[in-house]
Short mmCIF file of C-alpha atoms and ligand atoms in Angstrom, two decimals:
data_model
loop_
_atom_site.label_atom_id
_atom_site.label_comp_id
_atom_site.label_asym_id
_atom_site.label_seq_id
_atom_site.Cartn_x
_atom_site.Cartn_y
_atom_site.Cartn_z
CA MET A 50 21.12 32.35 -11.66
CA ALA A 51 17.76 31.47 -13.42
CA LYS A 52 14.64 32.60 -11.92
CA THR A 53 12.53 29.60 -10.51
CA ALA A 54 10.22 28.71 -13.22
CA LEU A 55 6.40 28.38 -12.03
CA SER A 56 5.11 24.86 -12.96
CA TYR A 57 1.51 23.99 -13.55
CA VAL A 58 0.50 21.04 -11.59
CA CYS A 59 -2.84 19.05 -12.22
CA GLN A 60 -4.65 18.35 -8.94
CA SER A 61 -6.04 15.44 -10.13
CA CYS A 62 -3.25 13.37 -11.58
CA GLY A 63 -0.21 15.34 -10.58
CA ALA A 64 1.03 15.79 -14.11
CA THR A 65 3.19 18.97 -14.57
CA SER A 66 3.36 21.18 -17.52
CA THR A 67 5.09 24.50 -18.24
CA LYS A 68 1.98 26.38 -19.10
CA TRP A 69 -1.53 26.66 -17.90
CA SER A 70 -4.47 25.06 -19.75
CA GLY A 71 -8.00 24.35 -19.01
CA ARG A 72 -7.86 20.67 -19.53
CA CYS A 73 -5.09 18.33 -18.23
CA ASP A 74 -3.31 16.39 -21.14
CA GLY A 75 -2.42 13.66 -18.69
CA CYS A 76 -5.98 12.79 -17.31
CA GLY A 77 -8.10 14.89 -19.21
CA GLU A 78 -9.86 16.54 -16.18
CA TRP A 79 -11.08 20.05 -16.63
CA ASN A 80 -9.98 23.08 -14.43
CA THR A 81 -7.60 21.12 -12.31
CA ILE A 82 -4.53 22.80 -13.15
CA VAL A 83 -2.98 24.98 -10.56
CA GLU A 84 0.11 27.07 -10.60
CA GLU A 85 2.82 25.81 -8.05
CA LYS A 86 6.23 26.69 -7.13
CA PRO A 87 8.53 23.84 -7.47
CA LEU A 88 10.13 22.44 -4.30
CA SER A 89 13.47 24.32 -3.79
CA GLN A 90 15.86 22.40 -5.75
CA GLY A 91 19.76 22.93 -6.71
CA PRO A 92 20.45 23.01 -10.33
CA ALA A 93 20.16 19.52 -11.85
CA LYS A 94 23.56 18.13 -12.77
CA LYS A 95 24.01 16.61 -16.02
CA SER A 96 25.28 13.22 -14.75
CA LEU A 97 26.69 11.90 -11.46
CA GLY A 98 30.33 12.12 -12.91
CA ASN A 99 33.08 10.11 -11.47
CA ALA A 100 33.11 10.67 -7.87
CA ARG A 101 32.52 7.38 -6.01
CA GLY A 102 29.62 6.99 -3.59
CA ARG A 103 29.80 4.77 -0.81
CA ALA A 104 29.59 1.00 -1.48
CA ILE A 105 26.31 -0.54 -0.37
CA ALA A 106 26.18 -3.87 1.63
CA LEU A 107 24.22 -6.54 -0.14
CA THR A 108 22.38 -9.43 1.68
CA ASP A 109 20.98 -12.89 0.77
CA LEU A 110 17.28 -13.42 0.35
CA SER A 111 17.12 -16.07 3.11
CA THR A 112 16.27 -14.74 6.41
CA LYS A 113 16.30 -15.79 9.96
CA GLU A 114 13.95 -12.87 11.22
CA ALA A 115 10.38 -13.64 12.16
CA PRO A 116 7.76 -11.80 10.18
CA PRO A 117 7.11 -8.39 11.40
CA PRO A 118 4.94 -8.47 14.72
CA ARG A 119 1.47 -7.18 13.87
CA THR A 120 -0.93 -5.73 16.44
CA ALA A 121 -4.57 -6.78 15.86
CA ALA A 122 -7.14 -4.10 16.79
CA GLY A 123 -9.64 -6.63 17.73
CA LEU A 124 -11.90 -5.24 14.96
CA ASP A 125 -12.04 -8.35 12.76
CA GLU A 126 -13.01 -6.49 9.57
CA LEU A 127 -10.22 -3.93 9.87
CA ASP A 128 -7.81 -6.39 10.82
CA ARG A 129 -8.40 -8.59 7.86
CA VAL A 130 -8.11 -5.73 5.42
CA LEU A 131 -4.80 -4.80 6.74
CA GLY A 132 -3.53 -8.42 6.24
CA GLY A 133 -3.89 -9.60 9.93
CA GLY A 134 -3.21 -6.46 11.88
CA LEU A 135 -1.05 -3.20 11.81
CA VAL A 136 2.68 -3.68 10.77
CA PRO A 137 4.92 -1.52 12.66
CA ALA A 138 6.98 1.23 10.67
CA SER A 139 4.39 0.92 7.85
CA ALA A 140 2.27 3.79 6.20
CA VAL A 141 -1.18 3.29 5.48
CA LEU A 142 -3.42 5.34 3.42
CA VAL A 143 -7.22 5.49 3.86
CA GLY A 144 -9.32 6.97 1.07
CA GLY A 145 -12.84 7.96 0.74
CA ASP A 146 -15.55 10.37 -0.01
CA PRO A 147 -16.10 13.21 2.26
CA GLY A 148 -18.65 12.18 4.94
CA ILE A 149 -18.28 8.51 4.23
CA GLY A 150 -17.24 7.84 7.74
CA LYS A 151 -13.37 7.95 7.50
CA SER A 152 -12.89 9.82 10.71
CA THR A 153 -15.39 7.62 12.54
CA LEU A 154 -13.53 4.48 11.47
CA LEU A 155 -10.18 5.85 12.50
CA LEU A 156 -11.35 7.23 15.83
CA GLN A 157 -12.68 3.71 16.56
CA ALA A 158 -9.54 2.02 15.41
CA ALA A 159 -7.40 4.40 17.43
CA ALA A 160 -9.29 3.45 20.54
CA ALA A 161 -9.07 -0.29 19.50
CA PHE A 162 -5.46 -0.12 18.88
CA ALA A 163 -4.84 1.78 21.85
CA LYS A 164 -6.81 -0.89 24.04
CA SER A 165 -4.48 -3.53 22.36
CA GLY A 166 -1.55 -1.67 24.11
CA LEU A 167 -0.31 0.49 21.50
CA LYS A 168 0.73 4.19 22.03
CA VAL A 169 -1.77 5.95 19.74
CA VAL A 170 -1.51 9.61 18.56
CA TYR A 171 -4.78 11.10 16.77
CA ILE A 172 -3.95 14.51 14.93
CA SER A 173 -7.05 16.19 13.34
CA GLY A 174 -6.43 18.94 10.97
CA GLU A 175 -10.15 19.15 10.02
CA GLU A 176 -11.83 19.21 13.62
CA ALA A 177 -11.25 20.84 16.67
CA SER A 178 -10.30 18.58 19.68
CA ALA A 179 -13.57 19.54 21.17
CA GLN A 180 -15.46 18.08 18.19
CA VAL A 181 -13.36 14.76 18.08
CA ARG A 182 -13.82 14.34 22.04
CA LEU A 183 -17.51 14.69 21.50
CA ARG A 184 -17.51 12.27 18.87
CA ALA A 185 -15.60 9.61 21.16
CA GLN A 186 -18.20 10.31 23.80
CA ARG A 187 -20.91 9.49 21.31
CA LEU A 188 -19.09 6.35 20.21
CA GLY A 189 -18.50 5.40 23.97
CA LEU A 190 -14.78 5.59 23.49
CA GLU A 191 -13.91 8.39 25.85
CA ASP A 192 -11.90 6.06 28.12
CA ALA A 193 -9.54 4.63 25.32
CA PRO A 194 -5.99 5.98 25.91
CA VAL A 195 -5.64 7.95 22.78
CA LYS A 196 -3.71 11.37 22.69
CA LEU A 197 -5.44 13.95 20.53
CA ALA A 198 -4.55 17.19 18.95
CA THR A 199 -5.72 19.45 16.34
CA GLU A 200 -2.83 20.71 14.10
CA THR A 201 -1.99 21.23 10.47
CA ASN A 202 1.68 22.29 10.57
CA LEU A 203 3.71 19.40 9.60
CA ARG A 204 6.87 20.71 11.29
CA ASN A 205 5.04 20.88 14.58
CA ILE A 206 3.50 17.47 14.16
CA LEU A 207 6.72 15.79 13.13
CA THR A 208 8.58 17.32 16.24
CA THR A 209 5.60 16.19 18.56
CA LEU A 210 5.88 12.70 17.17
CA ASP A 211 9.49 12.59 17.42
CA ASP A 212 9.17 13.54 21.14
CA ILE A 213 6.29 11.19 22.08
CA GLN A 214 7.37 8.24 19.83
CA PRO A 215 4.04 6.83 19.30
CA ASP A 216 3.47 3.12 18.04
CA LEU A 217 0.73 4.56 15.89
CA ALA A 218 0.08 8.21 14.44
CA ILE A 219 -3.32 8.78 12.69
CA ILE A 220 -3.21 11.86 10.34
CA ASP A 221 -6.77 13.35 9.58
CA SER A 222 -6.42 14.34 6.78
CA ILE A 223 -3.35 14.53 4.62
CA GLN A 224 -5.07 17.25 2.60
CA THR A 225 -5.09 19.92 5.40
CA MET A 226 -1.37 19.37 6.23
CA TRP A 227 1.02 22.24 5.24
CA ALA A 228 4.74 22.01 5.12
CA ASP A 229 6.34 25.54 5.34
CA ASN A 230 9.13 24.85 2.94
CA VAL A 231 6.76 24.25 0.32
CA ASP A 232 5.18 27.36 -1.17
CA SER A 233 1.75 26.05 -2.36
CA ALA A 234 -1.62 26.15 -0.56
CA PRO A 235 -2.54 23.19 1.52
CA GLY A 236 -4.34 20.43 -0.40
CA SER A 237 -2.21 21.18 -3.59
CA VAL A 238 -0.26 18.27 -5.01
CA SER A 239 3.15 19.77 -3.79
CA GLN A 240 1.89 20.00 -0.32
CA VAL A 241 0.26 16.77 -0.11
CA ARG A 242 3.03 14.87 -1.61
CA ALA A 243 5.62 16.64 0.66
CA ALA A 244 3.43 15.89 3.83
CA ALA A 245 3.08 12.08 2.78
CA HIS A 246 6.93 11.93 2.02
CA GLU A 247 7.67 13.43 5.45
CA LEU A 248 5.43 11.34 7.46
CA THR A 249 6.19 8.07 5.67
CA THR A 250 9.89 8.71 6.11
CA PHE A 251 8.96 9.35 9.80
CA ALA A 252 7.28 6.02 9.76
CA LYS A 253 10.23 4.12 8.38
CA SER A 254 12.91 5.71 10.37
CA ARG A 255 11.23 5.57 13.73
CA GLY A 256 9.31 2.42 13.68
CA SER A 257 5.94 4.06 14.18
CA ALA A 258 3.00 3.20 11.95
CA VAL A 259 1.43 6.01 10.08
CA ILE A 260 -2.27 6.07 9.05
CA LEU A 261 -3.01 9.04 6.60
CA VAL A 262 -6.61 9.92 5.70
CA GLY A 263 -7.27 11.17 2.11
CA HIS A 264 -10.13 12.59 0.42
CA VAL A 265 -11.21 11.30 -2.93
CA THR A 266 -12.31 13.27 -5.94
CA LYS A 267 -15.51 12.73 -7.66
CA GLU A 268 -14.00 10.41 -10.15
CA GLY A 269 -12.65 8.33 -7.41
CA ALA A 270 -9.05 9.12 -7.50
CA LEU A 271 -7.39 10.20 -4.20
CA ALA A 272 -7.60 13.91 -4.60
CA GLY A 273 -4.33 15.19 -5.89
CA PRO A 274 -1.91 12.78 -5.41
CA ARG A 275 -1.90 9.51 -7.04
CA VAL A 276 1.65 9.86 -6.16
CA VAL A 277 0.96 9.17 -2.30
CA GLU A 278 -0.44 5.88 -3.41
CA HIS A 279 2.85 4.57 -4.43
CA MET A 280 4.66 6.02 -1.23
CA VAL A 281 2.68 4.18 1.22
CA ASP A 282 2.95 0.45 2.07
CA THR A 283 -1.08 -0.16 2.23
CA VAL A 284 -3.79 1.59 0.28
CA LEU A 285 -7.29 1.14 1.55
CA TYR A 286 -10.55 2.71 0.27
CA PHE A 287 -13.72 3.33 2.21
CA GLU A 288 -16.62 3.27 0.18
CA GLY A 289 -20.33 2.98 0.20
CA GLU A 290 -23.36 5.01 -0.97
CA ARG A 291 -24.26 7.77 1.08
CA GLY A 292 -28.06 6.67 1.21
CA HIS A 293 -26.94 3.14 2.54
CA GLN A 294 -25.91 2.38 5.79
CA PHE A 295 -23.27 -0.15 4.50
CA ARG A 296 -19.63 0.73 4.30
CA ILE A 297 -16.85 -1.29 2.67
CA LEU A 298 -13.15 -1.16 3.68
CA ARG A 299 -11.26 -2.40 0.44
CA SER A 300 -7.57 -2.91 0.25
CA VAL A 301 -6.31 -1.92 -3.08
CA LYS A 302 -2.56 -2.22 -2.38
CA ASN A 303 -1.01 -4.13 0.35
CA ARG A 304 2.87 -4.77 0.84
CA PHE A 305 2.03 -7.01 3.77
CA GLY A 306 -1.13 -8.90 2.88
CA PRO A 307 -3.56 -9.87 0.14
CA ALA A 308 -5.05 -6.87 -1.86
CA ASP A 309 -8.63 -6.58 -2.87
CA GLU A 310 -9.63 -7.75 0.76
CA ILE A 311 -12.94 -6.29 2.24
CA GLY A 312 -14.20 -5.48 5.46
CA VAL A 313 -17.79 -4.54 5.80
CA PHE A 314 -19.30 -2.22 8.27
CA GLU A 315 -22.74 -0.62 8.91
CA MET A 316 -22.86 2.88 10.05
CA THR A 317 -25.26 3.14 12.93
CA GLY A 318 -26.09 6.12 15.31
CA GLY A 319 -23.34 4.68 17.67
CA GLY A 320 -20.59 4.64 14.99
CA LEU A 321 -19.37 1.81 12.68
CA SER A 322 -20.44 -1.66 13.67
CA GLU A 323 -18.82 -4.84 11.97
CA VAL A 324 -20.73 -7.04 9.79
CA PRO A 325 -19.39 -10.58 10.01
CA ASN A 326 -21.54 -12.08 7.22
CA PRO A 327 -21.97 -9.50 4.42
CA SER A 328 -23.84 -11.95 2.19
CA ALA A 329 -26.78 -12.09 4.49
CA LEU A 330 -26.94 -8.47 4.67
CA PHE A 331 -26.48 -7.69 0.97
CA LEU A 332 -29.40 -10.09 0.31
CA ALA A 333 -31.58 -9.16 3.35
CA GLU A 334 -33.75 -6.76 1.46
CA ARG A 335 -34.32 -9.27 -1.49
CA GLY A 336 -38.01 -10.69 -1.90
CA GLN A 337 -39.43 -13.12 -4.05
CA PRO A 338 -37.62 -14.07 -7.34
CA ALA A 339 -38.36 -10.92 -9.72
CA PRO A 340 -37.42 -10.19 -13.36
CA GLY A 341 -34.32 -8.48 -13.77
CA SER A 342 -33.00 -9.60 -10.15
CA VAL A 343 -30.05 -12.29 -10.23
CA VAL A 344 -27.84 -13.28 -7.30
CA PHE A 345 -24.13 -13.57 -8.09
CA ALA A 346 -21.69 -15.60 -5.95
CA GLY A 347 -18.73 -13.42 -5.84
CA ILE A 348 -15.27 -13.57 -4.21
CA GLU A 349 -13.86 -10.52 -2.46
CA GLY A 350 -10.28 -11.17 -1.59
CA THR A 351 -10.35 -14.30 0.48
CA ARG A 352 -13.97 -14.05 1.14
CA PRO A 353 -16.94 -15.23 -0.60
CA VAL A 354 -19.87 -12.55 -0.87
CA LEU A 355 -23.23 -13.02 -2.25
CA THR A 356 -24.65 -9.86 -3.95
CA GLU A 357 -27.95 -9.20 -5.93
CA PHE A 358 -27.75 -7.67 -9.55
CA GLN A 359 -30.66 -5.68 -10.50
CA ALA A 360 -31.58 -4.73 -14.15
CA LEU A 361 -34.29 -2.52 -15.61
CA ILE A 362 -34.86 -2.18 -19.39
CA SER A 363 -37.53 0.16 -20.78
CA PRO A 364 -38.15 1.62 -24.21
CA SER A 365 -35.91 4.80 -24.78
CA PRO A 366 -37.58 8.05 -25.66
CA HIS A 367 -34.04 9.42 -26.56
CA SER A 368 -32.35 8.70 -29.89
CA GLN A 369 -29.28 7.67 -27.85
CA PRO A 370 -30.59 5.15 -25.08
CA ARG A 371 -29.26 5.47 -21.70
CA ARG A 372 -26.93 3.01 -20.13
CA SER A 373 -26.50 3.55 -16.35
CA VAL A 374 -24.63 1.48 -14.08
CA VAL A 375 -24.11 1.72 -10.39
CA GLY A 376 -21.71 -0.76 -8.61
CA TRP A 377 -20.44 -2.28 -11.70
CA ASP A 378 -17.94 -1.35 -14.69
CA GLY A 379 -19.92 0.88 -17.26
CA SER A 380 -17.60 -0.45 -20.04
CA ARG A 381 -17.99 -4.06 -19.05
CA LEU A 382 -21.67 -3.51 -19.12
CA ALA A 383 -21.36 -2.14 -22.82
CA MET A 384 -19.16 -5.35 -23.73
CA ILE A 385 -21.95 -7.86 -22.20
CA LEU A 386 -24.54 -5.93 -24.31
CA ALA A 387 -22.39 -6.04 -27.54
CA VAL A 388 -21.88 -9.86 -27.00
CA LEU A 389 -25.56 -10.44 -26.36
CA GLU A 390 -26.57 -8.53 -29.48
CA SER A 391 -24.04 -9.94 -31.77
CA ARG A 392 -23.49 -13.59 -30.77
CA CYS A 393 -27.01 -14.33 -29.29
CA GLY A 394 -28.88 -11.78 -31.60
CA ILE A 395 -30.75 -10.16 -28.86
CA PRO A 396 -31.06 -6.56 -29.67
CA PHE A 397 -30.87 -3.55 -27.16
CA ALA A 398 -31.05 -0.87 -29.62
CA GLY A 399 -33.94 1.71 -28.43
CA LEU A 400 -33.73 0.40 -24.93
CA ASP A 401 -32.64 2.29 -21.78
CA VAL A 402 -30.56 -0.16 -19.56
CA TYR A 403 -30.07 0.25 -15.91
CA LEU A 404 -28.00 -1.93 -13.79
CA ASN A 405 -27.41 -1.82 -10.08
CA VAL A 406 -25.72 -3.78 -7.51
CA ALA A 407 -28.04 -3.87 -4.49
CA GLY A 408 -26.87 -2.50 -1.08
CA GLY A 409 -24.39 -0.18 -2.30
CA MET A 410 -21.74 -2.86 -2.91
CA ARG A 411 -19.02 -2.49 -5.76
CA VAL A 412 -18.34 -5.50 -7.84
CA ASN A 413 -15.01 -5.65 -9.59
CA GLU A 414 -14.85 -9.39 -10.69
CA PRO A 415 -15.23 -10.23 -14.42
CA ALA A 416 -16.92 -13.44 -12.71
CA ALA A 417 -20.11 -11.46 -12.41
CA ASP A 418 -20.42 -11.23 -16.40
CA LEU A 419 -22.93 -14.06 -16.66
CA ALA A 420 -24.83 -12.80 -13.64
CA VAL A 421 -25.07 -9.47 -15.34
CA ALA A 422 -26.06 -10.99 -18.63
CA ALA A 423 -28.80 -12.92 -16.81
CA ALA A 424 -30.10 -9.92 -15.24
CA LEU A 425 -30.44 -8.02 -18.37
CA LEU A 426 -32.03 -10.99 -20.25
CA SER A 427 -34.44 -11.42 -17.20
CA ALA A 428 -35.38 -7.96 -17.29
CA ARG A 429 -35.78 -7.75 -21.04
CA GLU A 430 -37.92 -10.89 -21.16
CA ASP A 431 -39.78 -10.08 -18.04
CA THR A 432 -39.15 -13.68 -16.72
CA SER A 433 -37.30 -14.41 -13.35
CA LEU A 434 -34.72 -17.23 -13.14
CA PRO A 435 -35.70 -20.04 -11.15
CA ALA A 436 -35.66 -19.43 -7.26
CA GLU A 437 -32.79 -20.16 -4.96
CA THR A 438 -30.21 -20.13 -7.83
CA VAL A 439 -26.75 -18.40 -7.92
CA VAL A 440 -24.98 -17.30 -11.04
CA PHE A 441 -21.42 -16.69 -11.96
CA GLY A 442 -18.89 -17.10 -14.79
CA GLU A 443 -17.01 -14.89 -17.24
CA ILE A 444 -18.11 -14.03 -20.59
CA SER A 445 -15.59 -14.01 -23.52
CA LEU A 446 -16.08 -11.78 -26.73
CA SER A 447 -16.82 -14.99 -28.55
CA GLY A 448 -19.76 -15.38 -26.31
CA ALA A 449 -18.34 -18.53 -24.66
CA LEU A 450 -18.22 -18.95 -20.84
CA ARG A 451 -15.14 -19.29 -19.09
CA PRO A 452 -14.66 -21.04 -15.70
CA VAL A 453 -13.75 -18.73 -12.73
CA SER A 454 -11.60 -19.26 -9.69
CA GLN A 455 -12.76 -20.53 -6.32
CA ALA A 456 -16.07 -22.13 -7.68
CA GLU A 457 -16.07 -24.47 -4.75
CA ASN A 458 -15.92 -21.55 -2.19
CA ARG A 459 -18.64 -19.69 -4.09
CA LEU A 460 -20.99 -22.70 -4.13
CA LYS A 461 -20.24 -23.23 -0.31
CA GLU A 462 -21.43 -19.64 0.74
CA ALA A 463 -24.51 -20.06 -1.63
CA ARG A 464 -25.58 -23.08 0.15
CA LYS A 465 -25.05 -21.56 3.71
CA LEU A 466 -27.67 -19.04 2.46
CA GLY A 467 -29.92 -21.67 1.18
CA PHE A 468 -29.28 -21.39 -2.53
CA THR A 469 -29.79 -25.03 -4.20
CA THR A 470 -28.91 -24.20 -7.85
CA ALA A 471 -26.00 -22.73 -9.54
CA ILE A 472 -25.63 -21.50 -13.02
CA LEU A 473 -21.97 -21.63 -14.13
CA PRO A 474 -19.49 -22.24 -16.92
CA THR A 475 -18.48 -25.87 -17.94
CA GLY A 476 -15.00 -26.86 -16.81
CA GLY A 477 -13.20 -25.41 -13.69
CA LYS A 478 -12.10 -27.57 -10.81
CA ILE A 479 -15.25 -28.55 -8.85
CA ALA A 480 -14.22 -31.81 -7.05
CA ASN A 481 -17.19 -31.39 -4.50
CA ALA A 482 -20.27 -29.41 -5.21
CA GLY A 483 -21.55 -30.25 -1.78
CA GLY A 484 -25.08 -30.94 -2.94
CA THR A 485 -25.73 -27.89 -5.07
CA ALA A 486 -27.34 -28.57 -8.33
CA LEU A 487 -25.03 -27.55 -11.28
CA LYS A 488 -26.01 -26.36 -14.53
CA GLN A 489 -22.95 -25.96 -16.42
CA MET A 490 -23.07 -24.11 -19.79
CA ASP A 491 -20.47 -23.71 -22.63
CA ASP A 492 -21.66 -20.38 -24.09
CA LEU A 493 -24.26 -17.88 -23.81
CA THR A 494 -26.21 -18.99 -26.60
CA SER A 495 -27.32 -22.21 -24.77
CA PHE A 496 -27.81 -20.34 -21.49
CA VAL A 497 -30.18 -17.92 -23.46
CA GLY A 498 -31.85 -20.82 -25.02
CA GLU A 499 -32.21 -22.73 -21.53
CA PHE A 500 -33.56 -19.89 -19.64
CA PHE A 501 -35.02 -17.45 -21.73
CA GLY A 502 -36.59 -19.46 -24.72
CA ALA A 503 -34.96 -18.55 -28.07
CA GLY A 504 -34.46 -14.92 -26.82
P1 TYD B 869 -16.97 10.98 9.31
O1 TYD B 869 -16.33 10.10 9.98
O2 TYD B 869 -16.97 12.56 9.73
O3 TYD B 869 -16.75 11.01 7.84
P2 TYD B 869 -15.25 11.53 7.03
O4 TYD B 869 -14.30 11.81 7.83
O5 TYD B 869 -15.18 10.60 5.93
O6 TYD B 869 -15.69 12.99 6.17
O7 TYD B 869 -18.56 10.69 9.11
C1 TYD B 869 -19.52 11.49 8.97
C2 TYD B 869 -20.90 10.90 8.66
O8 TYD B 869 -21.01 9.73 9.64
C3 TYD B 869 -21.81 11.98 9.21
O9 TYD B 869 -22.83 12.23 8.03
C4 TYD B 869 -22.72 11.38 10.12
C5 TYD B 869 -22.40 9.90 10.07
N1 TYD B 869 -22.19 9.22 11.62
C6 TYD B 869 -23.20 8.37 11.81
O10 TYD B 869 -24.07 8.09 11.32
N2 TYD B 869 -23.09 7.80 13.25
C7 TYD B 869 -22.05 8.04 14.02
O11 TYD B 869 -22.03 7.39 15.19
C8 TYD B 869 -21.10 9.05 13.64
C9 TYD B 869 -19.91 9.38 14.35
C10 TYD B 869 -21.39 9.65 12.39
MG1 MG B 870 -13.29 13.40 8.46
#
């Protein structure tokens, strides 16, 4: 029999290769390749051959079954991100940086679901039960009927869950779990993959919902296994800047609800508290209109959210000027700078450019293009946009402005927060601007001409 060959697995993207190297060919990360023994498998057959399998029963698409009954936690910000509550037999992955507040969130969620009548088991592989109890006490949750254990051995956990038959099992975290049939260290791709597979299979076969906690690498990928993301039904990211108290729970995949929905929380001394009106919170620190500051009327999932973009531009002492972005896509910034340079003739060469989204929010919408351009121009020309003005719209490479979806929703949220004027692209379906003064523009050049002189 052939010796089981070792394989080399990238801990960042899960790519396997037959030899070690310093840099992964799959994702380009350095020092992420680790030797792992492959799962014990029989010799692979060349083809399935002629032996017949069992015929599968096929059904129609139409159904008389009611949609799966969901359980709401009573935490609106969490329930919305889950698509209206927790679905039985579903597997949910909650990813986030270490220390961002995942354990706190899930302990609060465990207590909330337990109070809504679910049988909840919380298994921590990272903290001793006493530590978790102390945290529960601090959060005022010690009376919640949650069952607690500290364990990392997957076999023991599955046996326990099988006996107890909980409605919800929370595993904190997937990186600490180890399966005794897999020969690699806990946290390695094979272990994480095996643990996620066993636990999601458990969820499907026993009808329990399972929530897995996963740590994220510095690049923002779930440490090790992107493979876990496709095994589960729902992937949520818990994000935020360490220095800010705001935390955003974002659904990046949801088989039972809309993706890209967000829930906003504030980390306080007494745990996470819900933020029902995030726009007011993100704009709270904004003072008088200042050069470089622009309010963007965005949509996160189904909800309009206003955020402030801040830009700073200064002469660069370096031959290669800095382009630094927090909360927005760096390559999108480069694109907007290029459009401003080549379509509007406004050079940024020799200038350092800093762009920041206030409050630790991350914006992914291309609809923020025009707000970014406005912030850059406003910083460069040292002029502010008129007061009480929101901006949104996509910029194409030609310099034309493209209308974006849900304009009326954006305008409505802006009005609620006292904004009277909106700068936006021409077109788009706006039947009712509700009293907001609209300044609609065809292209970036006319925008520059109107607000920043000739540039
Ligand atoms: P934690 O939930 O342990 O993070 P994770 O599980 O994602 O690693 O949260 C840790 C941080 O949260 C810690 O720095 C302290 C802070 N925190 C509060 O500010 N208030 C609280 O009530 C709690 C429980 C934690
Ligand atoms: Mg934790």
